[in-house]
GROMACS .gro file of C-alpha atoms in nm:
model
  285
    1UNK     CA    1   6.114   8.630   8.683
    2UNK     CA    2   6.257   8.309   8.754
    3UNK     CA    3   5.945   8.098   8.792
    4UNK     CA    4   6.158   7.795   9.012
    5UNK     CA    5   6.336   7.770   9.322
    6UNK     CA    6   6.685   7.703   9.094
    7UNK     CA    7   6.890   7.372   9.158
    8UNK     CA    8   7.202   7.225   9.064
    9UNK     CA    9   7.068   7.046   8.773
   10UNK     CA   10   6.893   7.382   8.631
   11UNK     CA   11   7.154   7.559   8.637
   12UNK     CA   12   7.342   7.236   8.410
   13UNK     CA   13   7.257   7.407   8.084
   14UNK     CA   14   7.432   7.664   8.084
   15UNK     CA   15   7.668   7.686   7.876
   16UNK     CA   16   7.867   7.944   7.950
   17UNK     CA   17   8.109   8.194   7.744
   18UNK     CA   18   8.265   8.151   7.406
   19UNK     CA   19   8.613   8.218   7.362
   20UNK     CA   20   8.615   8.163   7.012
   21UNK     CA   21   8.337   8.424   6.977
   22UNK     CA   22   8.528   8.692   6.808
   23UNK     CA   23   8.720   8.454   6.494
   24UNK     CA   24   9.055   8.417   6.716
   25UNK     CA   25   9.067   8.207   7.050
   26UNK     CA   26   9.046   8.383   7.371
   27UNK     CA   27   9.054   8.200   7.648
   28UNK     CA   28   8.895   8.281   7.973
   29UNK     CA   29   9.111   8.479   8.266
   30UNK     CA   30   9.295   8.247   8.491
   31UNK     CA   31   9.546   8.413   8.821
   32UNK     CA   32   9.855   8.341   8.742
   33UNK     CA   33   9.927   8.200   9.122
   34UNK     CA   34   9.838   7.860   9.101
   35UNK     CA   35   9.813   7.899   9.476
   36UNK     CA   36   9.498   8.112   9.438
   37UNK     CA   37   9.185   7.826   9.410
   38UNK     CA   38   8.931   7.951   9.144
   39UNK     CA   39   8.571   7.797   9.032
   40UNK     CA   40   8.438   7.890   8.654
   41UNK     CA   41   8.109   7.928   8.650
   42UNK     CA   42   7.907   7.944   8.299
   43UNK     CA   43   7.631   8.162   8.307
   44UNK     CA   44   7.417   8.248   7.919
   45UNK     CA   45   7.643   8.380   7.712
   46UNK     CA   46   7.893   8.515   7.991
   47UNK     CA   47   8.112   8.287   8.274
   48UNK     CA   48   8.249   8.419   8.643
   49UNK     CA   49   8.614   8.286   8.774
   50UNK     CA   50   8.511   8.301   9.160
   51UNK     CA   51   8.728   8.328   9.490
   52UNK     CA   52   8.596   8.137   9.723
   53UNK     CA   53   8.806   8.277   9.956
   54UNK     CA   54   8.682   8.672   9.861
   55UNK     CA   55   8.360   8.577   9.827
   56UNK     CA   56   8.397   8.731   9.490
   57UNK     CA   57   8.498   8.672   9.163
   58UNK     CA   58   8.855   8.759   9.040
   59UNK     CA   59   8.733   8.840   8.661
   60UNK     CA   60   8.456   8.758   8.399
   61UNK     CA   61   8.391   8.650   8.044
   62UNK     CA   62   8.055   8.756   7.822
   63UNK     CA   63   8.002   8.762   7.473
   64UNK     CA   64   7.820   9.031   7.333
   65UNK     CA   65   7.654   9.043   7.038
   66UNK     CA   66   7.513   9.400   6.897
   67UNK     CA   67   7.303   9.267   6.653
   68UNK     CA   68   7.115   9.041   6.828
   69UNK     CA   69   7.053   9.260   7.144
   70UNK     CA   70   6.771   9.255   7.345
   71UNK     CA   71   6.565   9.493   7.580
   72UNK     CA   72   6.498   9.330   7.877
   73UNK     CA   73   6.331   9.430   8.191
   74UNK     CA   74   6.535   9.456   8.537
   75UNK     CA   75   6.419   9.217   8.730
   76UNK     CA   76   6.615   9.317   9.055
   77UNK     CA   77   6.590   8.954   9.150
   78UNK     CA   78   6.910   8.878   9.333
   79UNK     CA   79   6.967   8.530   9.440
   80UNK     CA   80   7.286   8.260   9.530
   81UNK     CA   81   7.390   8.095   9.282
   82UNK     CA   82   7.340   7.650   9.408
   83UNK     CA   83   7.629   7.552   9.284
   84UNK     CA   84   7.825   7.706   9.553
   85UNK     CA   85   7.713   7.749   9.956
   86UNK     CA   86   7.570   8.007  10.021
   87UNK     CA   87   7.808   8.142  10.262
   88UNK     CA   88   8.060   8.157  10.004
   89UNK     CA   89   7.978   8.435   9.858
   90UNK     CA   90   7.846   8.724   9.942
   91UNK     CA   91   7.523   8.804   9.960
   92UNK     CA   92   7.226   9.052  10.087
   93UNK     CA   93   7.403   9.136  10.460
   94UNK     CA   94   7.703   9.306  10.244
   95UNK     CA   95   7.496   9.570  10.153
   96UNK     CA   96   7.260   9.611  10.381
   97UNK     CA   97   7.126   9.987  10.514
   98UNK     CA   98   7.471  10.166  10.407
   99UNK     CA   99   7.513  10.368  10.098
  100UNK     CA  100   7.720  10.026   9.891
  101UNK     CA  101   7.517   9.859   9.524
  102UNK     CA  102   7.559   9.538   9.433
  103UNK     CA  103   7.749   9.674   9.149
  104UNK     CA  104   7.736   9.464   8.805
  105UNK     CA  105   8.027   9.263   8.690
  106UNK     CA  106   7.905   9.162   8.375
  107UNK     CA  107   7.636   9.465   8.298
  108UNK     CA  108   7.252   9.328   8.300
  109UNK     CA  109   7.251   9.353   7.955
  110UNK     CA  110   7.569   9.253   7.757
  111UNK     CA  111   7.486   8.901   7.761
  112UNK     CA  112   7.090   8.938   7.684
  113UNK     CA  113   7.060   8.827   7.317
  114UNK     CA  114   6.932   8.568   7.039
  115UNK     CA  115   6.684   8.361   7.052
  116UNK     CA  116   6.414   8.177   7.237
  117UNK     CA  117   6.426   8.224   7.575
  118UNK     CA  118   6.788   8.248   7.586
  119UNK     CA  119   6.792   8.594   7.622
  120UNK     CA  120   6.528   8.654   7.913
  121UNK     CA  121   6.756   8.422   8.122
  122UNK     CA  122   7.101   8.553   8.044
  123UNK     CA  123   6.901   8.882   8.164
  124UNK     CA  124   6.794   8.606   8.491
  125UNK     CA  125   7.168   8.502   8.532
  126UNK     CA  126   7.340   8.818   8.544
  127UNK     CA  127   7.142   8.858   8.961
  128UNK     CA  128   7.308   8.627   9.109
  129UNK     CA  129   7.535   8.681   9.399
  130UNK     CA  130   7.857   8.553   9.210
  131UNK     CA  131   7.783   8.836   8.948
  132UNK     CA  132   7.815   9.125   9.201
  133UNK     CA  133   8.064   9.322   9.393
  134UNK     CA  134   8.070   9.666   9.610
  135UNK     CA  135   8.056   9.978   9.458
  136UNK     CA  136   7.931  10.325   9.628
  137UNK     CA  137   7.601  10.412   9.509
  138UNK     CA  138   7.671  10.765   9.464
  139UNK     CA  139   7.607  10.867   9.044
  140UNK     CA  140   7.895  11.050   8.932
  141UNK     CA  141   8.088  11.107   8.666
  142UNK     CA  142   8.338  10.872   8.645
  143UNK     CA  143   8.099  10.578   8.739
  144UNK     CA  144   7.866  10.719   8.420
  145UNK     CA  145   8.161  10.665   8.209
  146UNK     CA  146   8.277  10.324   8.302
  147UNK     CA  147   7.921  10.263   8.268
  148UNK     CA  148   7.841  10.346   7.877
  149UNK     CA  149   8.180  10.216   7.831
  150UNK     CA  150   8.109   9.886   7.628
  151UNK     CA  151   7.779  10.080   7.450
  152UNK     CA  152   8.142  10.298   7.316
  153UNK     CA  153   8.286  10.023   7.174
  154UNK     CA  154   8.005   9.900   7.034
  155UNK     CA  155   7.876  10.187   6.839
  156UNK     CA  156   8.289  10.140   6.744
  157UNK     CA  157   8.262   9.855   6.676
  158UNK     CA  158   7.932   9.879   6.379
  159UNK     CA  159   8.123   9.945   6.044
  160UNK     CA  160   8.398   9.611   6.209
  161UNK     CA  161   8.219   9.307   6.337
  162UNK     CA  162   8.022   9.479   6.625
  163UNK     CA  163   8.091   9.169   6.831
  164UNK     CA  164   8.279   9.243   7.157
  165UNK     CA  165   8.455   9.043   7.433
  166UNK     CA  166   8.450   9.170   7.770
  167UNK     CA  167   8.607   9.110   8.049
  168UNK     CA  168   8.518   9.261   8.387
  169UNK     CA  169   8.634   9.185   8.731
  170UNK     CA  170   8.747   9.411   9.042
  171UNK     CA  171   9.061   9.425   9.188
  172UNK     CA  172   9.127   9.164   9.442
  173UNK     CA  173   9.443   9.349   9.665
  174UNK     CA  174   9.506   9.156  10.040
  175UNK     CA  175   9.491   9.591  10.200
  176UNK     CA  176   9.139   9.609  10.007
  177UNK     CA  177   8.977   9.764  10.349
  178UNK     CA  178   8.710   9.443  10.578
  179UNK     CA  179   8.354   9.503  10.572
  180UNK     CA  180   8.118   9.177  10.735
  181UNK     CA  181   8.323   8.995  10.633
  182UNK     CA  182   8.472   9.009  10.290
  183UNK     CA  183   8.671   9.292  10.256
  184UNK     CA  184   8.551   9.559   9.986
  185UNK     CA  185   8.775   9.610   9.608
  186UNK     CA  186   8.863   9.960   9.550
  187UNK     CA  187   8.940   9.928   9.229
  188UNK     CA  188   8.735   9.762   8.894
  189UNK     CA  189   8.944   9.695   8.627
  190UNK     CA  190   8.791   9.628   8.236
  191UNK     CA  191   8.913   9.446   7.899
  192UNK     CA  192   8.717   9.492   7.547
  193UNK     CA  193   8.825   9.295   7.285
  194UNK     CA  194   8.683   9.302   6.928
  195UNK     CA  195   8.796   9.255   6.499
  196UNK     CA  196   8.949   9.561   6.385
  197UNK     CA  197   9.065   9.534   6.005
  198UNK     CA  198   9.075   9.145   5.973
  199UNK     CA  199   9.233   9.177   6.378
  200UNK     CA  200   9.217   9.097   6.720
  201UNK     CA  201   9.241   9.422   6.973
  202UNK     CA  202   9.253   9.549   7.278
  203UNK     CA  203   9.156   9.711   7.434
  204UNK     CA  204   9.168   9.824   7.883
  205UNK     CA  205   9.029  10.001   8.136
  206UNK     CA  206   9.058  10.093   8.602
  207UNK     CA  207   8.748  10.276   8.798
  208UNK     CA  208   8.929  10.354   9.082
  209UNK     CA  209   8.678  10.426   9.410
  210UNK     CA  210   8.964  10.482   9.706
  211UNK     CA  211   8.900  10.745   9.906
  212UNK     CA  212   8.978  11.147   9.735
  213UNK     CA  213   9.260  11.193   9.996
  214UNK     CA  214   9.609  11.147  10.055
  215UNK     CA  215   9.809  10.790  10.073
  216UNK     CA  216   9.824  10.757  10.448
  217UNK     CA  217   9.549  10.959  10.528
  218UNK     CA  218   9.285  10.728  10.286
  219UNK     CA  219   9.529  10.469  10.483
  220UNK     CA  220   9.368  10.562  10.788
  221UNK     CA  221   9.018  10.601  10.750
  222UNK     CA  222   8.933  10.301  10.570
  223UNK     CA  223   9.150  10.128  10.972
  224UNK     CA  224   8.889  10.395  11.118
  225UNK     CA  225   8.564  10.209  10.944
  226UNK     CA  226   8.595   9.918  11.020
  227UNK     CA  227   8.737   9.991  11.393
  228UNK     CA  228   8.352  10.050  11.390
  229UNK     CA  229   8.203   9.754  11.208
  230UNK     CA  230   8.092  10.107  10.936
  231UNK     CA  231   8.138  10.030  10.507
  232UNK     CA  232   8.445  10.161  10.382
  233UNK     CA  233   8.457  10.546  10.363
  234UNK     CA  234   8.448  10.533   9.975
  235UNK     CA  235   8.562  10.829   9.664
  236UNK     CA  236   8.412  10.966   9.349
  237UNK     CA  237   8.436  10.680   9.033
  238UNK     CA  238   8.776  10.722   8.865
  239UNK     CA  239   8.788  10.598   8.552
  240UNK     CA  240   9.102  10.603   8.268
  241UNK     CA  241   9.281  10.361   8.030
  242UNK     CA  242   9.558  10.213   8.125
  243UNK     CA  243   9.828   9.957   7.913
  244UNK     CA  244   9.626   9.586   7.917
  245UNK     CA  245   9.954   9.501   8.088
  246UNK     CA  246   9.956   9.716   8.322
  247UNK     CA  247   9.562   9.497   8.401
  248UNK     CA  248   9.696   9.165   8.383
  249UNK     CA  249  10.014   9.279   8.672
  250UNK     CA  250   9.779   9.447   8.961
  251UNK     CA  251   9.538   9.129   8.885
  252UNK     CA  252   9.763   8.884   8.868
  253UNK     CA  253   9.572   8.742   8.565
  254UNK     CA  254   9.667   8.570   8.236
  255UNK     CA  255   9.519   8.746   7.972
  256UNK     CA  256   9.635   8.518   7.687
  257UNK     CA  257   9.721   8.706   7.377
  258UNK     CA  258   9.469   9.048   7.463
  259UNK     CA  259   9.837   9.287   7.603
  260UNK     CA  260   9.935   9.167   7.240
  261UNK     CA  261   9.624   9.348   7.035
  262UNK     CA  262   9.579   9.659   7.297
  263UNK     CA  263   9.497   9.983   7.063
  264UNK     CA  264   9.738  10.220   7.285
  265UNK     CA  265   9.964  10.350   7.122
  266UNK     CA  266  10.327  10.180   7.222
  267UNK     CA  267  10.473  10.485   7.354
  268UNK     CA  268  10.235  10.556   7.616
  269UNK     CA  269  10.197  10.130   7.748
  270UNK     CA  270  10.640  10.176   7.713
  271UNK     CA  271  10.606  10.488   7.955
  272UNK     CA  272  10.261  10.210   8.157
  273UNK     CA  273  10.054  10.546   8.118
  274UNK     CA  274   9.740  10.551   8.308
  275UNK     CA  275   9.458  10.887   8.108
  276UNK     CA  276   9.198  10.936   8.304
  277UNK     CA  277   8.899  10.962   8.134
  278UNK     CA  278   8.650  11.273   8.132
  279UNK     CA  279   8.486  11.213   7.832
  280UNK     CA  280   8.393  10.901   7.623
  281UNK     CA  281   8.604  10.997   7.350
  282UNK     CA  282   8.886  11.035   7.470
  283UNK     CA  283   8.945  10.718   7.520
  284UNK     CA  284   9.185  10.591   7.213
  285UNK     CA  285   9.065  10.246   6.940
   0.00000   0.00000   0.00000
């Protein structure tokens, strides 16, 4: 747990995401629309591409060294990043007295590796509001699958490099339901990159927490909740494996070499087929 208040100066030593971590260069995801303003915030072993207009990240990027991972204690000391005005970040008022969790975008333990204070600093860095987005607090099978993806892919990578670069964020739509000064994302995305047989490989996923209703009924429920000032009536998590190119399309992000490194069969990619996952054994890597 941090013992001194953070300042711009105390955060100045954060190196952030390493785009050469895997060997081939894999850059940070950035919006393809030049009108969208973002701020890149480096932390320890990860970076956040932040959209002040939405008070949320549009993308995060973390490097995971599976051989050096350390099991650090959870501190739950959520705080604002001093490099941005508090008013541009979605803080505790968004999550107070409702069924919304502060969902980590960079999973807490993913960047927690290294020597000395490095791992502990990475652990603490994940508890900035810039690394959170509202998710339903109900733990269900879909959420369990989503949270287990990095472990599954690390286990798969063990026979290769046992390193991952993982990119995660909310799908930020103009139609997302408003609540307490933000718009709550209904979908999240994740792309994992790793080396396989000497080549860059990638695998992509989408988590959907849309209301479990027909499209029209869901739209009415979301609108009614917004008028009443209530949190959106979100549904159970559904996790899909999708073509990497589809993530680039729905998010408007430039994912660099990752769409061409997709491990899904070409026929699946050509059909833009989304496969709902029931277990981690359904994942194609």
